[in-house]
Coordinates of C-alpha atoms (C1' of nucleotides) in Angstrom, one line a residue:
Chain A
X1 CA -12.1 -16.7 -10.9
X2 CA -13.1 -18.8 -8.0
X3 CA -12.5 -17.5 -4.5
X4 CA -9.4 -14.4 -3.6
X5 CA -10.3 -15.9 -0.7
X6 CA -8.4 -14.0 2.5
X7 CA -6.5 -11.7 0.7
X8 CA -7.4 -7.9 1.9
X9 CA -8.9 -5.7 -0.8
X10 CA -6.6 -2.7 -0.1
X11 CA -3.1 -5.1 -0.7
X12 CA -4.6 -5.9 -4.0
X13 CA -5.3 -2.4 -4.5
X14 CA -1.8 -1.4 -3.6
X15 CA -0.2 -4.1 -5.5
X16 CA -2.4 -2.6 -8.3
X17 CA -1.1 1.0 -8.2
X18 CA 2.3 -0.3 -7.6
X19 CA 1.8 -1.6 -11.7
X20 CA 0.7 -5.4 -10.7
X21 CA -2.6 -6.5 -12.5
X22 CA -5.1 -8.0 -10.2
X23 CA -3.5 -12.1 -11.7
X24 CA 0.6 -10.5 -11.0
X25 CA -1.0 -9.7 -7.8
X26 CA -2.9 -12.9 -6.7
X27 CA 0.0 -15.0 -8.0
X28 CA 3.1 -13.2 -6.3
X29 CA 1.1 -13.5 -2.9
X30 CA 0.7 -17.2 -3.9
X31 CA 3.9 -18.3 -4.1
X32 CA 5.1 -16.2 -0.7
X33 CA 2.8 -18.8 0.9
X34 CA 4.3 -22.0 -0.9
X35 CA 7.6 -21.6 -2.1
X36 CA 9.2 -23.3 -4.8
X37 CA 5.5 -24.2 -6.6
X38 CA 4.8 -25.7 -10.0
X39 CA 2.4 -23.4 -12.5
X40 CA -0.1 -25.8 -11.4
X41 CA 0.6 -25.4 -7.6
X42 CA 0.4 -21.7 -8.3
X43 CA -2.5 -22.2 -10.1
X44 CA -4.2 -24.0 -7.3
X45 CA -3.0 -21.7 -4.4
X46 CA -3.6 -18.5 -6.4
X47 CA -6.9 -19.1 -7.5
X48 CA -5.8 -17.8 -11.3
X49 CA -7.3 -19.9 -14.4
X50 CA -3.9 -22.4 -14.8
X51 CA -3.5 -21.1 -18.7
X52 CA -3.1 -17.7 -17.3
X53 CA -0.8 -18.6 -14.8
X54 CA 2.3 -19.0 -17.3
X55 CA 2.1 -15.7 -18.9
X56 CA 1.3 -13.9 -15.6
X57 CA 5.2 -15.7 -14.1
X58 CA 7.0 -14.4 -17.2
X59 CA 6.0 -11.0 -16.3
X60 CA 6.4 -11.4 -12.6
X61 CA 10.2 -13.1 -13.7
X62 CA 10.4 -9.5 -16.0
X63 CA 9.6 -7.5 -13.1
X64 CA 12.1 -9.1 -10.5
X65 CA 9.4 -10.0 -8.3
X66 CA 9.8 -13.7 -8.7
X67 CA 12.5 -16.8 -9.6
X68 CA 12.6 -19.5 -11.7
X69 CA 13.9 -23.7 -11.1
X70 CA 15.7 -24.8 -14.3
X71 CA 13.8 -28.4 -13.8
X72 CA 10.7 -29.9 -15.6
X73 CA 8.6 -28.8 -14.8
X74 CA 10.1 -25.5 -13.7
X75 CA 9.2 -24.3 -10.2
X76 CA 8.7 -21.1 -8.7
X77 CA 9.7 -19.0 -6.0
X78 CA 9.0 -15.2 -4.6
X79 CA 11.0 -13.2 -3.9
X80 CA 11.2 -11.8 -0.5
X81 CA 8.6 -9.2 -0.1
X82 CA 10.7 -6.2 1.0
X83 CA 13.2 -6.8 -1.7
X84 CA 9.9 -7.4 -4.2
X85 CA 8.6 -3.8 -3.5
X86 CA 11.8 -2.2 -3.6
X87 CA 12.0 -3.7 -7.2
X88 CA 8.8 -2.3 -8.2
X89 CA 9.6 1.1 -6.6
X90 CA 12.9 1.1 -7.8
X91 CA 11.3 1.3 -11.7
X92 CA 8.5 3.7 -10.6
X93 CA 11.2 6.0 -8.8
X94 CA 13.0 6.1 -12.4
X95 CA 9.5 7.2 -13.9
X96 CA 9.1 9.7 -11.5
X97 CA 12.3 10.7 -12.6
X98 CA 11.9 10.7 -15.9
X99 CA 8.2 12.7 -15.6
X100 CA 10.2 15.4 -13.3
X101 CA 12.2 16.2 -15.8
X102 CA 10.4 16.4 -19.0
X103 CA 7.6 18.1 -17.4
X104 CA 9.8 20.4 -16.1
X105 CA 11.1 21.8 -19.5
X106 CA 7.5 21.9 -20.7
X107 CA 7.0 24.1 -17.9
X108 CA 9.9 26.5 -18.3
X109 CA 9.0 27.1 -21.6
X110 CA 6.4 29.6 -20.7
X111 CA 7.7 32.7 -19.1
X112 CA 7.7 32.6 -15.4
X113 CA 5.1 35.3 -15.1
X114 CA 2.5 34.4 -16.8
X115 CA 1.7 32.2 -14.4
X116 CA -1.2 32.6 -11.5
X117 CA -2.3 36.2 -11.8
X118 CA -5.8 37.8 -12.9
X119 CA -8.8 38.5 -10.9
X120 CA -9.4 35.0 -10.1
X121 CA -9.8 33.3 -7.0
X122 CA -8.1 30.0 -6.6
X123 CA -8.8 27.2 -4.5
X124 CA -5.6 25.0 -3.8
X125 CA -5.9 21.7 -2.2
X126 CA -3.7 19.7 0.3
X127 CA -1.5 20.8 2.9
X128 CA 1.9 20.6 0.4
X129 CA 0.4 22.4 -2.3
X130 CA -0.6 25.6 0.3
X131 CA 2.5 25.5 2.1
X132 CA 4.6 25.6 -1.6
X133 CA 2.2 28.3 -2.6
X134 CA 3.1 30.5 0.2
X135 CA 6.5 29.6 -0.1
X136 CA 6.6 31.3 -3.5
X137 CA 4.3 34.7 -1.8
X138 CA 6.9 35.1 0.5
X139 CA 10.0 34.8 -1.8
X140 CA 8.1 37.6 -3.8
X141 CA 7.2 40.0 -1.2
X142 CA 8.4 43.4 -1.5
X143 CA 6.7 46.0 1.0
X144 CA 4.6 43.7 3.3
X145 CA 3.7 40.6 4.5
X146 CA 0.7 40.6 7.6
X147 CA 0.1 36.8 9.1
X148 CA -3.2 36.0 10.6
X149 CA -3.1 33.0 12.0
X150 CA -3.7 30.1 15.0
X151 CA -0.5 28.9 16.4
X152 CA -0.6 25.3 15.5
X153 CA -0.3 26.5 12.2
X154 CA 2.5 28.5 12.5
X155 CA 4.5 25.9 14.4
X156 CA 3.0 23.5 11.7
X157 CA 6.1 24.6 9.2
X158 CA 4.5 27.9 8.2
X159 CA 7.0 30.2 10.4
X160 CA 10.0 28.5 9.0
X161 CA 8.7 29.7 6.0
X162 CA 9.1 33.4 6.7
X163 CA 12.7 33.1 6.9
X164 CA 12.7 33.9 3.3
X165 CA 10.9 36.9 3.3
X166 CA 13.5 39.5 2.0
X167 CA 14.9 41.6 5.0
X168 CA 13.6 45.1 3.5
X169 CA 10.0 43.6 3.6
X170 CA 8.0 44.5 7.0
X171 CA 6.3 41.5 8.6
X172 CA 3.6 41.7 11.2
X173 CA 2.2 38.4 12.4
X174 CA -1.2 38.4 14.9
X175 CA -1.3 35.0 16.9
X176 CA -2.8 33.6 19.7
X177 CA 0.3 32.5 21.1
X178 CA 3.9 32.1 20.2
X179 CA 6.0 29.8 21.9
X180 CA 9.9 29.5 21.3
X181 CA 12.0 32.4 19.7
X182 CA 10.5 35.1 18.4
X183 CA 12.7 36.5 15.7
X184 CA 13.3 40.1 16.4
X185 CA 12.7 41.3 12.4
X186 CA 8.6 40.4 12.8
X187 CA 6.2 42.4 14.3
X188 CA 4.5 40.0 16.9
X189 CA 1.1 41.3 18.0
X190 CA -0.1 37.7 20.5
X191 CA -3.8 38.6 20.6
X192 CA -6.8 36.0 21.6
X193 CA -7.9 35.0 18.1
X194 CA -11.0 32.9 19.5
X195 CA -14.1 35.3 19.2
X196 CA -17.4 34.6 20.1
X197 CA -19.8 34.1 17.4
X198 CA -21.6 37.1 17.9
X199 CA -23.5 38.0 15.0
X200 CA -25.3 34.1 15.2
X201 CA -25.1 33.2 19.0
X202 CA -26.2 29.8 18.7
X203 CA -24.8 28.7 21.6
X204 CA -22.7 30.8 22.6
X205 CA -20.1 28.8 21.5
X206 CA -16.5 30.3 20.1
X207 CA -15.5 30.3 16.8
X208 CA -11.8 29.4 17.3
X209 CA -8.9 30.1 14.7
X210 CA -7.5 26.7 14.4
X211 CA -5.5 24.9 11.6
X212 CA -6.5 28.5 10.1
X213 CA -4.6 31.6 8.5
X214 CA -5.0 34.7 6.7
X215 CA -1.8 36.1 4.5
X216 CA -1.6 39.2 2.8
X217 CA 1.6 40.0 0.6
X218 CA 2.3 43.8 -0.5
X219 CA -1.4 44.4 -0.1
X220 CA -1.9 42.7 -3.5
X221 CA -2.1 39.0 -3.0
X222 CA -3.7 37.0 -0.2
X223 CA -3.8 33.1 0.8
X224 CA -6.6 31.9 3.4
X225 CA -5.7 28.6 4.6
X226 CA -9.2 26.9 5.8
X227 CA -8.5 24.0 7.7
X228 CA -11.2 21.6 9.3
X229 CA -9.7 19.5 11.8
X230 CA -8.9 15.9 10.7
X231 CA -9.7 16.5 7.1
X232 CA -7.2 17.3 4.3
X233 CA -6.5 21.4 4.2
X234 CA -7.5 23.6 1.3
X235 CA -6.8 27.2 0.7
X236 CA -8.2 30.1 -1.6
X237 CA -5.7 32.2 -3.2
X238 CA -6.5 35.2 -5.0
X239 CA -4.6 39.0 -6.4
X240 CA -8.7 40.4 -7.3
X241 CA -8.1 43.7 -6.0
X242 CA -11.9 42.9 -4.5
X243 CA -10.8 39.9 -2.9
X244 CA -7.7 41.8 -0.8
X245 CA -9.7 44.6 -0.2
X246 CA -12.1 42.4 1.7
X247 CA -9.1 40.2 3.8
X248 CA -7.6 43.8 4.5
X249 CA -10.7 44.4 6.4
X250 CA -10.7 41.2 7.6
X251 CA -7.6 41.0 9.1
X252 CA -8.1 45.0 10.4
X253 CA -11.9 44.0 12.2
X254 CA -9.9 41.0 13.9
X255 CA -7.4 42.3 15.3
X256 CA -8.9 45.9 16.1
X257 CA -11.4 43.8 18.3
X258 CA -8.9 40.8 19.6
X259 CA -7.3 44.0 20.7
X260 CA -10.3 45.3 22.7
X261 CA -11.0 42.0 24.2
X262 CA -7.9 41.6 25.3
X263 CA -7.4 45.3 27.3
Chain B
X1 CA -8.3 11.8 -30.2
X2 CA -6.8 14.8 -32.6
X3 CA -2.7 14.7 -32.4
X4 CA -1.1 14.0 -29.3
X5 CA 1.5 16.4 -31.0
X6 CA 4.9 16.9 -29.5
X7 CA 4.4 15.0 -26.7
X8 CA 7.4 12.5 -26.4
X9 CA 5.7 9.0 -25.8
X10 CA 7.9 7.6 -23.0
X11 CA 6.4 10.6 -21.1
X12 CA 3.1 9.1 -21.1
X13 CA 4.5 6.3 -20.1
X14 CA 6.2 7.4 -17.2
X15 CA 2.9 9.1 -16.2
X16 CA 0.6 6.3 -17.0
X17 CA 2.7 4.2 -14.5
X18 CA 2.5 7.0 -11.7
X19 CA -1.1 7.0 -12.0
X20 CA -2.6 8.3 -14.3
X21 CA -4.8 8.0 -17.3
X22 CA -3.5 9.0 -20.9
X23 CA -6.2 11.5 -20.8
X24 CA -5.0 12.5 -17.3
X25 CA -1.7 12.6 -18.6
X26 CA -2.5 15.1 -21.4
X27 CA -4.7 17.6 -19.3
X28 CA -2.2 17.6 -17.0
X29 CA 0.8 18.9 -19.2
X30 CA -2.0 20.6 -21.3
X31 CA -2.3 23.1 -18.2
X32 CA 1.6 23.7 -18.3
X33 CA 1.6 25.2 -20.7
X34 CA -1.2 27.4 -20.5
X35 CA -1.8 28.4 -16.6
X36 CA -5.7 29.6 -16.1
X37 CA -7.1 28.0 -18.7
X38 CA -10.7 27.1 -19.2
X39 CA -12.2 23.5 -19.7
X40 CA -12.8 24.2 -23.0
X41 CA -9.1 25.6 -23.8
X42 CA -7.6 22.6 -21.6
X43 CA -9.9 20.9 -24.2
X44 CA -8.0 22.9 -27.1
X45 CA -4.7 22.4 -26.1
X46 CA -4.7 19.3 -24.7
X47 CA -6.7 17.3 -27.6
X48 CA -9.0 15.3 -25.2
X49 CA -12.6 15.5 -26.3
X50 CA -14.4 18.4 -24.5
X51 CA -16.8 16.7 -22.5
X52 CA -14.0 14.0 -21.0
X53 CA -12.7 16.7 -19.5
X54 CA -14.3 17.9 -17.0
X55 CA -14.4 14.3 -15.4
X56 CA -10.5 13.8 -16.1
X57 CA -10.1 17.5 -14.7
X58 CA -12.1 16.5 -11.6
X59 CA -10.1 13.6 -11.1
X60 CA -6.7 16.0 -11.3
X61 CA -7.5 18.0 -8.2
X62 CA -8.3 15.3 -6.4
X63 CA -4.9 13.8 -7.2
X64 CA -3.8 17.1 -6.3
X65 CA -2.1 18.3 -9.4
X66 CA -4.3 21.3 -10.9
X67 CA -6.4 23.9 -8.8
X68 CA -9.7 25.3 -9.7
X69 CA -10.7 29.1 -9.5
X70 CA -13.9 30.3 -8.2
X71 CA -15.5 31.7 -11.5
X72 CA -17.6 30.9 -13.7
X73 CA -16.7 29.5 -16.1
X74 CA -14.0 27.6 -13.8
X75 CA -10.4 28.1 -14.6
X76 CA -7.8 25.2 -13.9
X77 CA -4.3 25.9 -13.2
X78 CA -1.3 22.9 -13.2
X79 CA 0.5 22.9 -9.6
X80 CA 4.2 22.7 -10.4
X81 CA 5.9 19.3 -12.0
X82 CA 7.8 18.7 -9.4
X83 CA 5.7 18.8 -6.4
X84 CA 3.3 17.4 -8.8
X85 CA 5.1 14.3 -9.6
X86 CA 5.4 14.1 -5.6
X87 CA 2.3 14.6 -4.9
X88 CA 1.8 11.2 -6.6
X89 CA 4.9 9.3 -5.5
X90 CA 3.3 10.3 -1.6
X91 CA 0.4 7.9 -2.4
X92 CA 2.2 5.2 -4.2
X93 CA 5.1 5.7 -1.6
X94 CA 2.0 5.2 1.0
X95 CA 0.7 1.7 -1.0
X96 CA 4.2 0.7 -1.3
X97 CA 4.5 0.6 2.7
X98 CA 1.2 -1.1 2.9
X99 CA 1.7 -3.6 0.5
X100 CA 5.3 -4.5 2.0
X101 CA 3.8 -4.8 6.0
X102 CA 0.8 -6.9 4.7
X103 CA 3.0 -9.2 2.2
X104 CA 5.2 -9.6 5.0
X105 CA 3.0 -10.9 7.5
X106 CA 1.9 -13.5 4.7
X107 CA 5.7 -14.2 4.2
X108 CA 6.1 -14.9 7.7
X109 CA 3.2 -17.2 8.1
X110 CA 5.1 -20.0 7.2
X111 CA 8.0 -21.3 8.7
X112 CA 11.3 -19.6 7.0
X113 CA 13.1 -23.0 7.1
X114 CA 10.3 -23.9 4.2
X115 CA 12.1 -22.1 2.0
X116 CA 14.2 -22.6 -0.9
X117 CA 15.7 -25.9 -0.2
X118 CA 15.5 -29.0 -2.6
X119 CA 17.3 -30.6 -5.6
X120 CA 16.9 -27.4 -7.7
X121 CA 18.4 -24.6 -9.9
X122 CA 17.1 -21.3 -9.3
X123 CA 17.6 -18.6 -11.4
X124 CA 18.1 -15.2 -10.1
X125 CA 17.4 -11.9 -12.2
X126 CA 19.1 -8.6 -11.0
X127 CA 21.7 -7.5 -8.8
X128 CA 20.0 -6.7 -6.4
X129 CA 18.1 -9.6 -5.9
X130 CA 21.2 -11.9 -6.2
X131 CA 23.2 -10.1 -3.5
X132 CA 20.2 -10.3 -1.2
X133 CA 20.6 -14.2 -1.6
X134 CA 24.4 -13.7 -1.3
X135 CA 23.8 -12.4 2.3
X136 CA 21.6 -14.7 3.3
X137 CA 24.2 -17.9 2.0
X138 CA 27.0 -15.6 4.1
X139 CA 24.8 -15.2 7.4
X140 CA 23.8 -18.6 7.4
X141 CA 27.1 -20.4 6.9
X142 CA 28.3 -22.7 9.4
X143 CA 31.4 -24.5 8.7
X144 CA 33.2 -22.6 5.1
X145 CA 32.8 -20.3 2.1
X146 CA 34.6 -20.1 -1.1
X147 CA 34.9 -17.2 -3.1
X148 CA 35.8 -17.3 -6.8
X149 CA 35.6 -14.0 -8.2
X150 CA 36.8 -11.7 -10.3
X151 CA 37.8 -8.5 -8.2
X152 CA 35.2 -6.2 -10.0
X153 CA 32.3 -7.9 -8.2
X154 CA 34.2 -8.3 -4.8
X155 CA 34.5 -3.8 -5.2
X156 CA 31.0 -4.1 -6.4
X157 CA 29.7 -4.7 -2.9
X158 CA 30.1 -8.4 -2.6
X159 CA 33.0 -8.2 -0.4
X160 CA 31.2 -5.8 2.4
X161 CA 28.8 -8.5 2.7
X162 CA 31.2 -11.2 3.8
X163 CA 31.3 -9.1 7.0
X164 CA 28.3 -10.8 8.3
X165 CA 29.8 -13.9 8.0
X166 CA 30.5 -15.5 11.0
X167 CA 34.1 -15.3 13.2
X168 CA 34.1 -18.9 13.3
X169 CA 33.8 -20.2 9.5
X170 CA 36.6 -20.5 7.6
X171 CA 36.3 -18.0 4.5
X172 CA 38.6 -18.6 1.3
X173 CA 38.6 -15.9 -1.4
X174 CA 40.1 -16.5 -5.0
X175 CA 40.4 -13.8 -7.1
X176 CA 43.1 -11.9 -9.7
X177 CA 43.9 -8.7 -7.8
X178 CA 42.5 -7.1 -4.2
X179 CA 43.2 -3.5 -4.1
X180 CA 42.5 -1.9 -0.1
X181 CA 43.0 -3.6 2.6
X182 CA 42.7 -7.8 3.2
X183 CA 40.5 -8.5 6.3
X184 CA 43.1 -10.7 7.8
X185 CA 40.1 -13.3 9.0
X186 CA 40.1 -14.1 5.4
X187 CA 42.4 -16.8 3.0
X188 CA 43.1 -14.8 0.3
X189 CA 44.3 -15.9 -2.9
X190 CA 45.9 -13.8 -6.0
X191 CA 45.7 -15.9 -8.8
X192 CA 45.2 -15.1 -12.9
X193 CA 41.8 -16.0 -13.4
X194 CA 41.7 -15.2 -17.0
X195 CA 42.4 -18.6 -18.9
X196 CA 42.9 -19.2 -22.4
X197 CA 40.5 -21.1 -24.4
X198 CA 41.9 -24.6 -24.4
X199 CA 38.9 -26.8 -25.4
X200 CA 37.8 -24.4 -28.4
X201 CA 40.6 -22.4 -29.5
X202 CA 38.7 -20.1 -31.8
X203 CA 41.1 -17.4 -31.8
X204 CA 43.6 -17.7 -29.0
X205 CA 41.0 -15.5 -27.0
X206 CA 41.1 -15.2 -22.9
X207 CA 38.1 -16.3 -20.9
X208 CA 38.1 -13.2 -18.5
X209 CA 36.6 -13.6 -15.7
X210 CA 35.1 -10.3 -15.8
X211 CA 31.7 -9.6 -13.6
X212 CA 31.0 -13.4 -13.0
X213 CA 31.5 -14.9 -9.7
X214 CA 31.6 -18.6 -8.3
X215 CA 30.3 -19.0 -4.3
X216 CA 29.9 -22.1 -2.2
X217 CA 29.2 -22.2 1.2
X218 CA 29.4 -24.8 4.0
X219 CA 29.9 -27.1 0.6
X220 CA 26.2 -27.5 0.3
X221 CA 25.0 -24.3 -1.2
X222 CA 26.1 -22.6 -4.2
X223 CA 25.8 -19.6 -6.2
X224 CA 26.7 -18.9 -10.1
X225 CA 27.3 -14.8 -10.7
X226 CA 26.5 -14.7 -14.5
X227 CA 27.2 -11.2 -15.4
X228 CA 27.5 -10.2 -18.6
X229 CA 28.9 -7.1 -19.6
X230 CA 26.2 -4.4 -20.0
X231 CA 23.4 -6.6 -19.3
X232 CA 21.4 -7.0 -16.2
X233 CA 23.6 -9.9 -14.7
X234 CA 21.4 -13.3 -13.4
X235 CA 22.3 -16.2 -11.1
X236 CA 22.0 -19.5 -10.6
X237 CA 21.6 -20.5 -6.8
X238 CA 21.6 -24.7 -6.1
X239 CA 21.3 -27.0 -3.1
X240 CA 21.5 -29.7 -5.3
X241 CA 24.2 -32.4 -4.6
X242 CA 25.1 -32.7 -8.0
X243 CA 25.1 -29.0 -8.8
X244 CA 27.3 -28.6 -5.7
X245 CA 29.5 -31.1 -6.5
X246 CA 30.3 -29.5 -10.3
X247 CA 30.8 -26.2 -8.5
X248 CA 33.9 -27.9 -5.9
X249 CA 35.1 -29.7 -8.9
X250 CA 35.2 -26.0 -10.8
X251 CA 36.7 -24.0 -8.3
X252 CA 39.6 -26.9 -7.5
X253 CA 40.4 -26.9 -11.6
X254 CA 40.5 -23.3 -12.2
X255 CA 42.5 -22.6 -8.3
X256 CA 44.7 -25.3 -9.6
X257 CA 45.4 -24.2 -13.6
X258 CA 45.9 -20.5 -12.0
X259 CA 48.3 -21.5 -9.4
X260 CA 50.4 -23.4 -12.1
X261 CA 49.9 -20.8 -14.7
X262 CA 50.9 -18.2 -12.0
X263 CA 54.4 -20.3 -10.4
Chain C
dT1 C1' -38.1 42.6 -26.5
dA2 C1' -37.5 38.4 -28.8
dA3 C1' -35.1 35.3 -31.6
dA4 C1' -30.6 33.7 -32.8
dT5 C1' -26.2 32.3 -31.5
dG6 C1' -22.7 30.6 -28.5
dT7 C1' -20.5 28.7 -24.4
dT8 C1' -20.5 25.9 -20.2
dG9 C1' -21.2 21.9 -17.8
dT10 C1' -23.9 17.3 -17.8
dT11 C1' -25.6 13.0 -19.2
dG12 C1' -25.7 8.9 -21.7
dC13 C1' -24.1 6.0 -25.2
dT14 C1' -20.6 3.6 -28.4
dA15 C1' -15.8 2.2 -29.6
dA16 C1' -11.3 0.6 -28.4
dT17 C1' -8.2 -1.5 -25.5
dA18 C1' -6.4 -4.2 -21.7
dT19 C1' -7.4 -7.6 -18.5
dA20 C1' -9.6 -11.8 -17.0
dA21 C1' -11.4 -16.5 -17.9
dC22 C1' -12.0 -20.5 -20.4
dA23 C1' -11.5 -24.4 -24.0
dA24 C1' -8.7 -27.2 -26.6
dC25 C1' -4.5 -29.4 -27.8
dA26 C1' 0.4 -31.0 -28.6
dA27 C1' 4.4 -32.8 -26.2
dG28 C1' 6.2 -35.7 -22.9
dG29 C1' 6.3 -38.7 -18.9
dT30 C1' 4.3 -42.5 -16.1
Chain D
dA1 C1' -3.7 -45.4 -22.1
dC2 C1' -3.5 -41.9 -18.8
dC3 C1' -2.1 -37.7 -16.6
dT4 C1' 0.5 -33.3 -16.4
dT5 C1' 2.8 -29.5 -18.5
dG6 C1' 3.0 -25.8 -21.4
dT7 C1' 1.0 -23.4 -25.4
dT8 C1' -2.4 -21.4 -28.4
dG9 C1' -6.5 -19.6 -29.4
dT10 C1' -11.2 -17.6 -28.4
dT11 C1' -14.7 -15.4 -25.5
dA12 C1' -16.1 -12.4 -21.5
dT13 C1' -15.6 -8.3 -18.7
dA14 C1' -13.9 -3.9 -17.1
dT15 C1' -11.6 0.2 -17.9
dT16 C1' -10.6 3.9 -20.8
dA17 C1' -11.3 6.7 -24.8
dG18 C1' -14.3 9.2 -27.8
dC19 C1' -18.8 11.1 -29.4
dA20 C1' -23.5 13.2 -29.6
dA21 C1' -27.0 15.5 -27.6
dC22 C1' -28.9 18.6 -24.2
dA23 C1' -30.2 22.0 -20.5
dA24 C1' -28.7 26.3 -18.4
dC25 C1' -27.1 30.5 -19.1
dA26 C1' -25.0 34.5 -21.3
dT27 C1' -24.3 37.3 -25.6
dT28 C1' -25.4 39.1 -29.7
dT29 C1' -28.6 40.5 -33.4
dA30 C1' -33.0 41.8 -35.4

DNA sequence: TAAATGTTGTTGCTAATATAACAACAAGGT
DNA sequence: ACCTTGTTGTTATATTAGCAACAACATTTA
């Protein structure tokens, strides 16, 4: 092909994962510029070899994305680009749809509890992923449930998801701070979470708690949420009774020493 | 590739046009159905060829839809299908937005007057897209519109977008029946638009006028609702003289037959 | 202990498919 | 006779699919 010219890589790119090939692409964005073209007008703003050019409008015609003259030669003309990507989204959304579902009953057909489990220890990534994950440890808790965390992350959507803990479980949360309502059913212990690094004093710089957590449900199963600023989340979740035992100390050497600090 | 089994095909489909790779596709509902599984019984059950799959697995949890455990051997684990399937719809949802604000800057480059315009037939696949050219003839009508249509359409949303039309032009509507309330702004006509056959008498059949609609604006632009029942209904939109001039000759004949059929 | 066996994770290569690009030509219009 | 449109093949090129071989490590067996 000769030159795509001033088109940015990342629309192509889009276009692409939006089902367009690269041609479907080039030549849509041709004929917003021109309106009502000839295949060889397209051809010539477009930059696509002209035999391909024919092929490439049927599709685009298919797809919505484009209309057709009933002259000879016929002419050409885009549709307008909001209405275009709805078009494509509006078959993708079906997909989606479709994709939900089946995969869904492929899913149910295992038992529910055969899921997770095991001594392993499971790294999850992104912030959606976690935050379901947790979801799901909470709905299940039946003694306990003991939050370590900063409070950007708590006021980040992962308080709202306490509300579903049942109201025979005991909840104890340590935090740094806790503005707003603090519902009365949760143990709120606001401690300074930022310790010095003692053990390496580089600099004597602090090692603060932020975008970071430590959960622990009925002693059994824990989720540490390891967050580096800027960068996407990830967590490690684990029920190895090794695993627990060591966030159970973690959580008790914190706070036991937050505490000191703080009186 | 051994048997893709009892996979229905319209699933991989549906993936494929999320994202993903066939191979991605089949590791993915693969670890469904197993939970924990290892590469090489993701390899088993799946039926992708052992050593693809630790590349197509990779490629999974960075699309965020399986999680790896911290053993060795690595176990994988399928997040859920439905924050799955949403996990992906965020990143297309993400290159839709993209691709709409940079096409629309290119669609505003030239002037919007550029458009259409001309001694031409356009044809017009999909509701959708047809209505958005309906409310553009409606918003930009200066002097009159006629509205020949059977009263299916008008419910269908055709008659909310005769709202935009402006206070000052004078807006006729034909049609067989108007159920609600008539915006008194309007000339409404009742008239049987079902006519009998004349020309071709085949059977003594009706014409109905179901789904199809007849629009002309400002007497210079004109639109032809094809609908056929079932189908996904086209249009024929026309500047032309000519055209225009067949259209005003239509709508006088068939206002005319119906008011003598009618009295 | 040492050899045999087996499994995991990697690398590199080949085959199949979809997309991209080109050449050639029939039909029709000027 | 010339040019343009639209169509049909055929050839590249890129992506995906599939395979074979291997090093690293663990497990078994002699």
């Amino acid at each position: 092909m000769t030159a795509p010219r001033d088109i940015p890589n990342n629309l192509l790119e889009s276009l692409k994962s939006l089902g367009l090939t690269k041609y479907e692409a080039l030549v849509y964005i041709g004929l917003l510029r021109v309106a009502g073209a000839t295949a060889t007008e397209v051809h010539e703003t477009s930059g696509v070899p002209r035999a391909s050019v024919y092929p490439v409008l049927d599709r685009l015609v298919q797809k919505e994305l484009v209309c057709v003259s009933h002259t000879t030669p016929k002419r050409f003309d885009a549709v307008p680009p909001d209405r275009g990507v709805e078009n494509l989204m509006r078959r993708i959304e079906s997909d989606a749809e479709n994709a939900r579902k089946t995969l869904d009953a492929i899913y149910r057909e295992k038992g529910p509890e055969v899921r997770g489990s095991q001594e392993l220890i499971w790294t999850i990534y992104g912030e959606e992923n976690i935050k379901t994950r947790l979801a799901e440890m909470f709905r299940r808790a039946e003694r306990s449930v003991e939050v370590l965390a900063a409070n950007d992350l708590l006021e980040g959507g992962v308080l709202a998801l306490l509300n579903d803990v049942l109201g025979s479980v005991q909840v104890d949360i340590v935090t740094d701070r806790l503005p707003g309502e603090r519902p009365s059913r949760f143990g709120i212990h606001i401690l300074p979470l930022a310790a010095p690094c003692e053990v390496h004093p580089t600099q004597g710089k602090l090692l603060p708690y932020e975008r970071s957590g430590v959960f622990l449900v009925d002693d059994a199963r824990t989720l540490l949420w390891l967050g580096s600023s800027g960068e996407q989340p990830s967590a490690l979740y684990s029920e190895s009774a090794g695993f627990v035992q060591f966030v159970r100390r973690h959580i008790a050497s914190v706070t036991e020493r937050a505490r000191a600090a703080g009186q």
